[in-house]
């Protein structure tokens, strides 16, 4: 067995195991840590395919920003695990039904691809381009609208994370920007004439 094939099987096995642990771990923090492990192994697979740009994107963007953001949000959320366990049995039939539909669709797609493989259209690129330049040309020309939609989805997810972690506690003084901007000079500055040797009142 070649070294590249052995490394591919190692990365793939760890990736499948970590992805299963993401959805089966009881602790949400552990799920995020297994998600980071998934990203690292997927980056290794991209390196084996010669797509170093996608590998660095997974490590820098997803592990360095998105996964760490997920970890902070999960740690800041006050998750009541007792309520989650109570609602688990209640929604178990619906969850199993949806999971069964997804699994059946995946099996149908795999069987159809095996019986009649579809040849994908390869985008012709000029010679001498790096992976980063080739991906950038395709991403910002043919898939520009889909790229914008993906950015909008990430924006909505970020706003949702902020809303979930935002808490209002009574008795805490908060900054009011409108009051600060509307404050007049006469209400904030007081001129006092002091005589020599006297302190401020």
JSON list of C-alpha atoms in Angstrom, two decimals:
[
{"chain": "A", "resi": 1, "resn": "UNK", "atom": "CA", "xyz": [0.00, 0.00, 0.00]},
{"chain": "A", "resi": 2, "resn": "UNK", "atom": "CA", "xyz": [1.34, 3.42, -0.94]},
{"chain": "A", "resi": 3, "resn": "UNK", "atom": "CA", "xyz": [1.99, 6.02, 1.73]},
{"chain": "A", "resi": 4, "resn": "UNK", "atom": "CA", "xyz": [-0.58, 8.43, 0.25]},
{"chain": "A", "resi": 5, "resn": "UNK", "atom": "CA", "xyz": [-3.26, 5.73, 0.28]},
{"chain": "A", "resi": 6, "resn": "UNK", "atom": "CA", "xyz": [-2.49, 4.83, 3.90]},
{"chain": "A", "resi": 7, "resn": "UNK", "atom": "CA", "xyz": [-2.64, 8.48, 4.98]},
{"chain": "A", "resi": 8, "resn": "UNK", "atom": "CA", "xyz": [-5.91, 8.89, 3.08]},
{"chain": "A", "resi": 9, "resn": "UNK", "atom": "CA", "xyz": [-7.51, 5.99, 4.96]},
{"chain": "A", "resi": 10, "resn": "UNK", "atom": "CA", "xyz": [-6.24, 7.31, 8.30]},
{"chain": "A", "resi": 11, "resn": "UNK", "atom": "CA", "xyz": [-7.61, 10.80, 7.68]},
{"chain": "A", "resi": 12, "resn": "UNK", "atom": "CA", "xyz": [-10.90, 9.39, 6.39]},
{"chain": "A", "resi": 13, "resn": "UNK", "atom": "CA", "xyz": [-11.38, 7.06, 9.37]},
{"chain": "A", "resi": 14, "resn": "UNK", "atom": "CA", "xyz": [-10.67, 9.82, 11.89]},
{"chain": "A", "resi": 15, "resn": "UNK", "atom": "CA", "xyz": [-12.95, 12.19, 9.95]},
{"chain": "A", "resi": 16, "resn": "UNK", "atom": "CA", "xyz": [-15.88, 9.74, 9.98]},
{"chain": "A", "resi": 17, "resn": "UNK", "atom": "CA", "xyz": [-15.35, 8.97, 13.69]},
{"chain": "A", "resi": 18, "resn": "UNK", "atom": "CA", "xyz": [-15.16, 12.66, 14.62]},
{"chain": "A", "resi": 19, "resn": "UNK", "atom": "CA", "xyz": [-18.27, 13.51, 12.58]},
{"chain": "A", "resi": 20, "resn": "UNK", "atom": "CA", "xyz": [-20.22, 10.78, 14.38]},
{"chain": "A", "resi": 21, "resn": "UNK", "atom": "CA", "xyz": [-19.02, 12.11, 17.73]},
{"chain": "A", "resi": 22, "resn": "UNK", "atom": "CA", "xyz": [-20.18, 15.62, 16.80]},
{"chain": "A", "resi": 23, "resn": "UNK", "atom": "CA", "xyz": [-23.80, 14.48, 16.72]},
{"chain": "A", "resi": 24, "resn": "UNK", "atom": "CA", "xyz": [-23.57, 11.85, 19.47]},
{"chain": "A", "resi": 25, "resn": "UNK", "atom": "CA", "xyz": [-21.53, 13.56, 22.20]},
{"chain": "A", "resi": 26, "resn": "UNK", "atom": "CA", "xyz": [-23.57, 14.49, 25.27]},
{"chain": "A", "resi": 27, "resn": "UNK", "atom": "CA", "xyz": [-21.53, 17.59, 26.04]},
{"chain": "A", "resi": 28, "resn": "UNK", "atom": "CA", "xyz": [-21.96, 20.40, 23.52]},
{"chain": "A", "resi": 29, "resn": "UNK", "atom": "CA", "xyz": [-18.41, 21.65, 24.14]},
{"chain": "A", "resi": 30, "resn": "UNK", "atom": "CA", "xyz": [-17.06, 18.21, 23.23]},
{"chain": "A", "resi": 31, "resn": "UNK", "atom": "CA", "xyz": [-19.14, 18.32, 20.05]},
{"chain": "A", "resi": 32, "resn": "UNK", "atom": "CA", "xyz": [-17.46, 21.55, 18.99]},
{"chain": "A", "resi": 33, "resn": "UNK", "atom": "CA", "xyz": [-14.02, 20.10, 19.74]},
{"chain": "A", "resi": 34, "resn": "UNK", "atom": "CA", "xyz": [-14.81, 17.06, 17.59]},
{"chain": "A", "resi": 35, "resn": "UNK", "atom": "CA", "xyz": [-15.98, 19.47, 14.88]},
{"chain": "A", "resi": 36, "resn": "UNK", "atom": "CA", "xyz": [-12.55, 21.11, 14.96]},
{"chain": "A", "resi": 37, "resn": "UNK", "atom": "CA", "xyz": [-10.99, 17.66, 14.59]},
{"chain": "A", "resi": 38, "resn": "UNK", "atom": "CA", "xyz": [-13.21, 17.09, 11.54]},
{"chain": "A", "resi": 39, "resn": "UNK", "atom": "CA", "xyz": [-11.95, 20.29, 9.96]},
{"chain": "A", "resi": 40, "resn": "UNK", "atom": "CA", "xyz": [-8.31, 19.33, 10.52]},
{"chain": "A", "resi": 41, "resn": "UNK", "atom": "CA", "xyz": [-8.75, 15.91, 8.93]},
{"chain": "A", "resi": 42, "resn": "UNK", "atom": "CA", "xyz": [-10.69, 17.37, 6.00]},
{"chain": "A", "resi": 43, "resn": "UNK", "atom": "CA", "xyz": [-7.81, 19.81, 5.50]},
{"chain": "A", "resi": 44, "resn": "UNK", "atom": "CA", "xyz": [-5.43, 16.87, 5.39]},
{"chain": "A", "resi": 45, "resn": "UNK", "atom": "CA", "xyz": [-7.55, 15.23, 2.68]},
{"chain": "A", "resi": 46, "resn": "UNK", "atom": "CA", "xyz": [-7.48, 18.43, 0.65]},
{"chain": "A", "resi": 47, "resn": "UNK", "atom": "CA", "xyz": [-3.69, 18.50, 0.93]},
{"chain": "A", "resi": 48, "resn": "UNK", "atom": "CA", "xyz": [-3.55, 14.97, -0.44]},
{"chain": "A", "resi": 49, "resn": "UNK", "atom": "CA", "xyz": [-5.66, 16.12, -3.41]},
{"chain": "A", "resi": 50, "resn": "UNK", "atom": "CA", "xyz": [-3.29, 19.02, -4.09]},
{"chain": "A", "resi": 51, "resn": "UNK", "atom": "CA", "xyz": [-5.79, 21.71, -3.08]},
{"chain": "A", "resi": 52, "resn": "UNK", "atom": "CA", "xyz": [-3.64, 23.52, -0.55]},
{"chain": "A", "resi": 53, "resn": "UNK", "atom": "CA", "xyz": [-5.78, 26.67, -0.71]},
{"chain": "A", "resi": 54, "resn": "UNK", "atom": "CA", "xyz": [-8.89, 24.83, 0.50]},
{"chain": "A", "resi": 55, "resn": "UNK", "atom": "CA", "xyz": [-6.85, 23.14, 3.22]},
{"chain": "A", "resi": 56, "resn": "UNK", "atom": "CA", "xyz": [-5.54, 26.46, 4.54]},
{"chain": "A", "resi": 57, "resn": "UNK", "atom": "CA", "xyz": [-9.05, 27.93, 4.31]},
{"chain": "A", "resi": 58, "resn": "UNK", "atom": "CA", "xyz": [-10.40, 25.14, 6.50]},
{"chain": "A", "resi": 59, "resn": "UNK", "atom": "CA", "xyz": [-7.65, 25.60, 9.07]},
{"chain": "A", "resi": 60, "resn": "UNK", "atom": "CA", "xyz": [-7.54, 29.40, 9.16]},
{"chain": "A", "resi": 61, "resn": "UNK", "atom": "CA", "xyz": [-11.19, 30.34, 8.60]},
{"chain": "A", "resi": 62, "resn": "UNK", "atom": "CA", "xyz": [-13.20, 27.44, 9.95]},
{"chain": "A", "resi": 63, "resn": "UNK", "atom": "CA", "xyz": [-10.95, 26.26, 12.78]},
{"chain": "A", "resi": 64, "resn": "UNK", "atom": "CA", "xyz": [-9.49, 29.64, 13.65]},
{"chain": "A", "resi": 65, "resn": "UNK", "atom": "CA", "xyz": [-12.70, 31.65, 13.48]},
{"chain": "A", "resi": 66, "resn": "UNK", "atom": "CA", "xyz": [-15.94, 29.76, 12.99]},
{"chain": "A", "resi": 67, "resn": "UNK", "atom": "CA", "xyz": [-15.29, 26.76, 15.25]},
{"chain": "A", "resi": 68, "resn": "UNK", "atom": "CA", "xyz": [-13.80, 28.95, 17.99]},
{"chain": "A", "resi": 69, "resn": "UNK", "atom": "CA", "xyz": [-16.84, 31.22, 17.72]},
{"chain": "A", "resi": 70, "resn": "UNK", "atom": "CA", "xyz": [-19.09, 28.18, 18.09]},
{"chain": "A", "resi": 71, "resn": "UNK", "atom": "CA", "xyz": [-17.11, 27.12, 21.15]},
{"chain": "A", "resi": 72, "resn": "UNK", "atom": "CA", "xyz": [-17.45, 30.53, 22.79]},
{"chain": "A", "resi": 73, "resn": "UNK", "atom": "CA", "xyz": [-21.18, 30.70, 22.05]},
{"chain": "A", "resi": 74, "resn": "UNK", "atom": "CA", "xyz": [-21.78, 27.22, 23.45]},
{"chain": "A", "resi": 75, "resn": "UNK", "atom": "CA", "xyz": [-19.78, 28.03, 26.59]},
{"chain": "A", "resi": 76, "resn": "UNK", "atom": "CA", "xyz": [-21.66, 31.31, 27.11]},
{"chain": "A", "resi": 77, "resn": "UNK", "atom": "CA", "xyz": [-25.11, 29.80, 26.60]},
{"chain": "A", "resi": 78, "resn": "UNK", "atom": "CA", "xyz": [-26.85, 28.67, 29.75]},
{"chain": "A", "resi": 79, "resn": "UNK", "atom": "CA", "xyz": [-28.03, 25.33, 28.39]},
{"chain": "A", "resi": 80, "resn": "UNK", "atom": "CA", "xyz": [-30.41, 23.39, 30.61]},
{"chain": "A", "resi": 81, "resn": "UNK", "atom": "CA", "xyz": [-29.59, 19.76, 29.82]},
{"chain": "A", "resi": 82, "resn": "UNK", "atom": "CA", "xyz": [-32.53, 18.45, 31.86]},
{"chain": "A", "resi": 83, "resn": "UNK", "atom": "CA", "xyz": [-34.98, 20.24, 29.57]},
{"chain": "A", "resi": 84, "resn": "UNK", "atom": "CA", "xyz": [-33.09, 18.99, 26.53]},
{"chain": "A", "resi": 85, "resn": "UNK", "atom": "CA", "xyz": [-33.40, 15.39, 27.72]},
{"chain": "A", "resi": 86, "resn": "UNK", "atom": "CA", "xyz": [-37.12, 15.84, 28.37]},
{"chain": "A", "resi": 87, "resn": "UNK", "atom": "CA", "xyz": [-37.71, 17.23, 24.90]},
{"chain": "A", "resi": 88, "resn": "UNK", "atom": "CA", "xyz": [-35.55, 14.56, 23.27]},
{"chain": "A", "resi": 89, "resn": "UNK", "atom": "CA", "xyz": [-38.09, 11.78, 23.74]},
{"chain": "A", "resi": 90, "resn": "UNK", "atom": "CA", "xyz": [-40.93, 14.07, 22.71]},
{"chain": "A", "resi": 91, "resn": "UNK", "atom": "CA", "xyz": [-39.40, 14.91, 19.32]},
{"chain": "A", "resi": 92, "resn": "UNK", "atom": "CA", "xyz": [-37.72, 11.55, 18.76]},
{"chain": "A", "resi": 93, "resn": "UNK", "atom": "CA", "xyz": [-40.34, 10.20, 16.28]},
{"chain": "A", "resi": 94, "resn": "UNK", "atom": "CA", "xyz": [-40.17, 13.36, 14.16]},
{"chain": "A", "resi": 95, "resn": "UNK", "atom": "CA", "xyz": [-36.37, 13.33, 14.23]},
{"chain": "A", "resi": 96, "resn": "UNK", "atom": "CA", "xyz": [-36.21, 9.68, 13.21]},
{"chain": "A", "resi": 97, "resn": "UNK", "atom": "CA", "xyz": [-38.66, 10.34, 10.35]},
{"chain": "A", "resi": 98, "resn": "UNK", "atom": "CA", "xyz": [-36.61, 13.26, 9.00]},
{"chain": "A", "resi": 99, "resn": "UNK", "atom": "CA", "xyz": [-33.36, 11.31, 9.41]},
{"chain": "A", "resi": 100, "resn": "UNK", "atom": "CA", "xyz": [-34.90, 8.34, 7.58]},
{"chain": "A", "resi": 101, "resn": "UNK", "atom": "CA", "xyz": [-35.95, 10.55, 4.67]},
{"chain": "A", "resi": 102, "resn": "UNK", "atom": "CA", "xyz": [-32.47, 12.09, 4.41]},
{"chain": "A", "resi": 103, "resn": "UNK", "atom": "CA", "xyz": [-30.83, 8.66, 4.57]},
{"chain": "A", "resi": 104, "resn": "UNK", "atom": "CA", "xyz": [-33.16, 7.29, 1.87]},
{"chain": "A", "resi": 105, "resn": "UNK", "atom": "CA", "xyz": [-32.40, 10.26, -0.39]},
{"chain": "A", "resi": 106, "resn": "UNK", "atom": "CA", "xyz": [-28.65, 9.77, 0.08]},
{"chain": "A", "resi": 107, "resn": "UNK", "atom": "CA", "xyz": [-28.93, 6.06, -0.71]},
{"chain": "A", "resi": 108, "resn": "UNK", "atom": "CA", "xyz": [-30.98, 6.82, -3.84]},
{"chain": "A", "resi": 109, "resn": "UNK", "atom": "CA", "xyz": [-28.40, 9.35, -4.98]},
{"chain": "A", "resi": 110, "resn": "UNK", "atom": "CA", "xyz": [-25.52, 6.92, -4.37]},
{"chain": "A", "resi": 111, "resn": "UNK", "atom": "CA", "xyz": [-27.25, 4.08, -6.21]},
{"chain": "A", "resi": 112, "resn": "UNK", "atom": "CA", "xyz": [-28.14, 6.36, -9.12]},
{"chain": "A", "resi": 113, "resn": "UNK", "atom": "CA", "xyz": [-24.55, 7.64, -9.37]},
{"chain": "A", "resi": 114, "resn": "UNK", "atom": "CA", "xyz": [-23.18, 4.08, -9.36]},
{"chain": "A", "resi": 115, "resn": "UNK", "atom": "CA", "xyz": [-25.58, 2.82, -12.04]},
{"chain": "A", "resi": 116, "resn": "UNK", "atom": "CA", "xyz": [-25.28, 5.85, -14.32]},
{"chain": "A", "resi": 117, "resn": "UNK", "atom": "CA", "xyz": [-22.29, 8.01, -13.45]},
{"chain": "A", "resi": 118, "resn": "UNK", "atom": "CA", "xyz": [-22.70, 11.63, -14.48]},
{"chain": "A", "resi": 119, "resn": "UNK", "atom": "CA", "xyz": [-19.74, 13.38, -16.03]},
{"chain": "A", "resi": 120, "resn": "UNK", "atom": "CA", "xyz": [-19.30, 16.82, -14.53]},
{"chain": "A", "resi": 121, "resn": "UNK", "atom": "CA", "xyz": [-18.36, 19.77, -16.65]},
{"chain": "A", "resi": 122, "resn": "UNK", "atom": "CA", "xyz": [-14.79, 20.83, -15.97]},
{"chain": "A", "resi": 123, "resn": "UNK", "atom": "CA", "xyz": [-14.12, 24.54, -16.21]},
{"chain": "A", "resi": 124, "resn": "UNK", "atom": "CA", "xyz": [-11.21, 25.21, -18.54]},
{"chain": "A", "resi": 125, "resn": "UNK", "atom": "CA", "xyz": [-8.55, 27.42, -17.01]},
{"chain": "A", "resi": 126, "resn": "UNK", "atom": "CA", "xyz": [-5.52, 29.03, -18.55]},
{"chain": "A", "resi": 127, "resn": "UNK", "atom": "CA", "xyz": [-2.19, 27.43, -17.80]},
{"chain": "A", "resi": 128, "resn": "UNK", "atom": "CA", "xyz": [0.12, 28.79, -15.16]},
{"chain": "A", "resi": 129, "resn": "UNK", "atom": "CA", "xyz": [-2.63, 29.58, -12.62]},
{"chain": "A", "resi": 130, "resn": "UNK", "atom": "CA", "xyz": [-2.37, 28.54, -9.00]},
{"chain": "A", "resi": 131, "resn": "UNK", "atom": "CA", "xyz": [-5.21, 26.89, -7.11]},
{"chain": "A", "resi": 132, "resn": "UNK", "atom": "CA", "xyz": [-6.09, 30.18, -5.43]},
{"chain": "A", "resi": 133, "resn": "UNK", "atom": "CA", "xyz": [-6.38, 32.05, -8.73]},
{"chain": "A", "resi": 134, "resn": "UNK", "atom": "CA", "xyz": [-8.38, 29.27, -10.39]},
{"chain": "A", "resi": 135, "resn": "UNK", "atom": "CA", "xyz": [-10.85, 29.03, -7.49]},
{"chain": "A", "resi": 136, "resn": "UNK", "atom": "CA", "xyz": [-11.17, 32.81, -7.34]},
{"chain": "A", "resi": 137, "resn": "UNK", "atom": "CA", "xyz": [-12.00, 33.10, -11.04]},
{"chain": "A", "resi": 138, "resn": "UNK", "atom": "CA", "xyz": [-14.71, 30.44, -10.84]},
{"chain": "A", "resi": 139, "resn": "UNK", "atom": "CA", "xyz": [-16.08, 31.57, -7.47]},
{"chain": "A", "resi": 140, "resn": "UNK", "atom": "CA", "xyz": [-16.47, 35.25, -8.33]},
{"chain": "A", "resi": 141, "resn": "UNK", "atom": "CA", "xyz": [-17.78, 34.74, -11.88]},
{"chain": "A", "resi": 142, "resn": "UNK", "atom": "CA", "xyz": [-19.99, 31.67, -12.27]},
{"chain": "A", "resi": 143, "resn": "UNK", "atom": "CA", "xyz": [-20.89, 31.26, -8.59]},
{"chain": "A", "resi": 144, "resn": "UNK", "atom": "CA", "xyz": [-20.92, 34.90, -7.50]},
{"chain": "A", "resi": 145, "resn": "UNK", "atom": "CA", "xyz": [-24.61, 34.93, -6.49]},
{"chain": "A", "resi": 146, "resn": "UNK", "atom": "CA", "xyz": [-24.32, 31.68, -4.55]},
{"chain": "A", "resi": 147, "resn": "UNK", "atom": "CA", "xyz": [-21.26, 33.09, -2.81]},
{"chain": "A", "resi": 148, "resn": "UNK", "atom": "CA", "xyz": [-23.27, 36.15, -1.74]},
{"chain": "A", "resi": 149, "resn": "UNK", "atom": "CA", "xyz": [-26.10, 33.94, -0.48]},
{"chain": "A", "resi": 150, "resn": "UNK", "atom": "CA", "xyz": [-23.61, 31.94, 1.60]},
{"chain": "A", "resi": 151, "resn": "UNK", "atom": "CA", "xyz": [-22.30, 35.18, 3.12]},
{"chain": "A", "resi": 152, "resn": "UNK", "atom": "CA", "xyz": [-25.86, 36.27, 3.93]},
{"chain": "A", "resi": 153, "resn": "UNK", "atom": "CA", "xyz": [-26.54, 32.95, 5.68]},
{"chain": "A", "resi": 154, "resn": "UNK", "atom": "CA", "xyz": [-23.40, 33.37, 7.77]},
{"chain": "A", "resi": 155, "resn": "UNK", "atom": "CA", "xyz": [-24.49, 36.91, 8.67]},
{"chain": "A", "resi": 156, "resn": "UNK", "atom": "CA", "xyz": [-27.89, 35.66, 9.84]},
{"chain": "A", "resi": 157, "resn": "UNK", "atom": "CA", "xyz": [-26.17, 32.94, 11.90]},
{"chain": "A", "resi": 158, "resn": "UNK", "atom": "CA", "xyz": [-23.90, 35.53, 13.51]},
{"chain": "A", "resi": 159, "resn": "UNK", "atom": "CA", "xyz": [-26.85, 37.76, 14.42]},
{"chain": "A", "resi": 160, "resn": "UNK", "atom": "CA", "xyz": [-28.67, 34.75, 15.84]},
{"chain": "A", "resi": 161, "resn": "UNK", "atom": "CA", "xyz": [-25.68, 33.87, 18.02]},
{"chain": "A", "resi": 162, "resn": "UNK", "atom": "CA", "xyz": [-25.55, 37.44, 19.35]},
{"chain": "A", "resi": 163, "resn": "UNK", "atom": "CA", "xyz": [-29.28, 37.40, 20.12]},
{"chain": "A", "resi": 164, "resn": "UNK", "atom": "CA", "xyz": [-29.00, 34.08, 21.95]},
{"chain": "A", "resi": 165, "resn": "UNK", "atom": "CA", "xyz": [-26.14, 35.26, 24.16]},
{"chain": "A", "resi": 166, "resn": "UNK", "atom": "CA", "xyz": [-27.55, 38.75, 24.87]},
{"chain": "A", "resi": 167, "resn": "UNK", "atom": "CA", "xyz": [-28.94, 39.01, 28.39]},
{"chain": "A", "resi": 168, "resn": "UNK", "atom": "CA", "xyz": [-30.73, 41.88, 30.13]},
{"chain": "A", "resi": 169, "resn": "UNK", "atom": "CA", "xyz": [-30.22, 42.05, 33.89]},
{"chain": "A", "resi": 170, "resn": "UNK", "atom": "CA", "xyz": [-32.11, 44.52, 36.08]},
{"chain": "A", "resi": 171, "resn": "UNK", "atom": "CA", "xyz": [-30.14, 47.09, 38.03]},
{"chain": "A", "resi": 172, "resn": "UNK", "atom": "CA", "xyz": [-27.24, 47.26, 35.56]},
{"chain": "A", "resi": 173, "resn": "UNK", "atom": "CA", "xyz": [-26.34, 50.62, 34.06]},
{"chain": "A", "resi": 174, "resn": "UNK", "atom": "CA", "xyz": [-25.99, 50.47, 30.31]},
{"chain": "A", "resi": 175, "resn": "UNK", "atom": "CA", "xyz": [-24.55, 52.85, 27.80]},
{"chain": "A", "resi": 176, "resn": "UNK", "atom": "CA", "xyz": [-27.11, 55.07, 26.05]},
{"chain": "A", "resi": 177, "resn": "UNK", "atom": "CA", "xyz": [-25.50, 56.44, 22.92]},
{"chain": "A", "resi": 178, "resn": "UNK", "atom": "CA", "xyz": [-28.46, 58.67, 22.04]},
{"chain": "A", "resi": 179, "resn": "UNK", "atom": "CA", "xyz": [-28.29, 60.42, 25.43]},
{"chain": "A", "resi": 180, "resn": "UNK", "atom": "CA", "xyz": [-24.55, 60.89, 25.08]},
{"chain": "A", "resi": 181, "resn": "UNK", "atom": "CA", "xyz": [-24.84, 62.40, 21.61]},
{"chain": "A", "resi": 182, "resn": "UNK", "atom": "CA", "xyz": [-27.74, 64.66, 22.64]},
{"chain": "A", "resi": 183, "resn": "UNK", "atom": "CA", "xyz": [-25.97, 66.06, 25.67]},
{"chain": "A", "resi": 184, "resn": "UNK", "atom": "CA", "xyz": [-25.42, 69.83, 25.60]},
{"chain": "A", "resi": 185, "resn": "UNK", "atom": "CA", "xyz": [-22.27, 71.64, 26.63]},
{"chain": "A", "resi": 186, "resn": "UNK", "atom": "CA", "xyz": [-24.07, 73.53, 29.37]},
{"chain": "A", "resi": 187, "resn": "UNK", "atom": "CA", "xyz": [-25.13, 70.33, 31.09]},
{"chain": "A", "resi": 188, "resn": "UNK", "atom": "CA", "xyz": [-21.74, 68.69, 31.02]},
{"chain": "A", "resi": 189, "resn": "UNK", "atom": "CA", "xyz": [-19.26, 71.53, 31.55]},
{"chain": "A", "resi": 190, "resn": "UNK", "atom": "CA", "xyz": [-19.35, 73.84, 34.59]},
{"chain": "A", "resi": 191, "resn": "UNK", "atom": "CA", "xyz": [-17.01, 76.82, 34.81]},
{"chain": "A", "resi": 192, "resn": "UNK", "atom": "CA", "xyz": [-15.95, 77.63, 38.36]},
{"chain": "A", "resi": 193, "resn": "UNK", "atom": "CA", "xyz": [-13.86, 80.67, 39.29]},
{"chain": "A", "resi": 194, "resn": "UNK", "atom": "CA", "xyz": [-11.51, 79.77, 42.11]},
{"chain": "A", "resi": 195, "resn": "UNK", "atom": "CA", "xyz": [-9.48, 82.10, 44.24]},
{"chain": "A", "resi": 196, "resn": "UNK", "atom": "CA", "xyz": [-5.84, 81.34, 45.02]},
{"chain": "A", "resi": 197, "resn": "UNK", "atom": "CA", "xyz": [-5.57, 78.82, 47.85]},
{"chain": "A", "resi": 198, "resn": "UNK", "atom": "CA", "xyz": [-9.17, 77.57, 47.58]},
{"chain": "A", "resi": 199, "resn": "UNK", "atom": "CA", "xyz": [-10.24, 74.11, 46.45]},
{"chain": "A", "resi": 200, "resn": "UNK", "atom": "CA", "xyz": [-13.05, 73.15, 44.11]},
{"chain": "A", "resi": 201, "resn": "UNK", "atom": "CA", "xyz": [-16.49, 72.96, 45.76]}
]
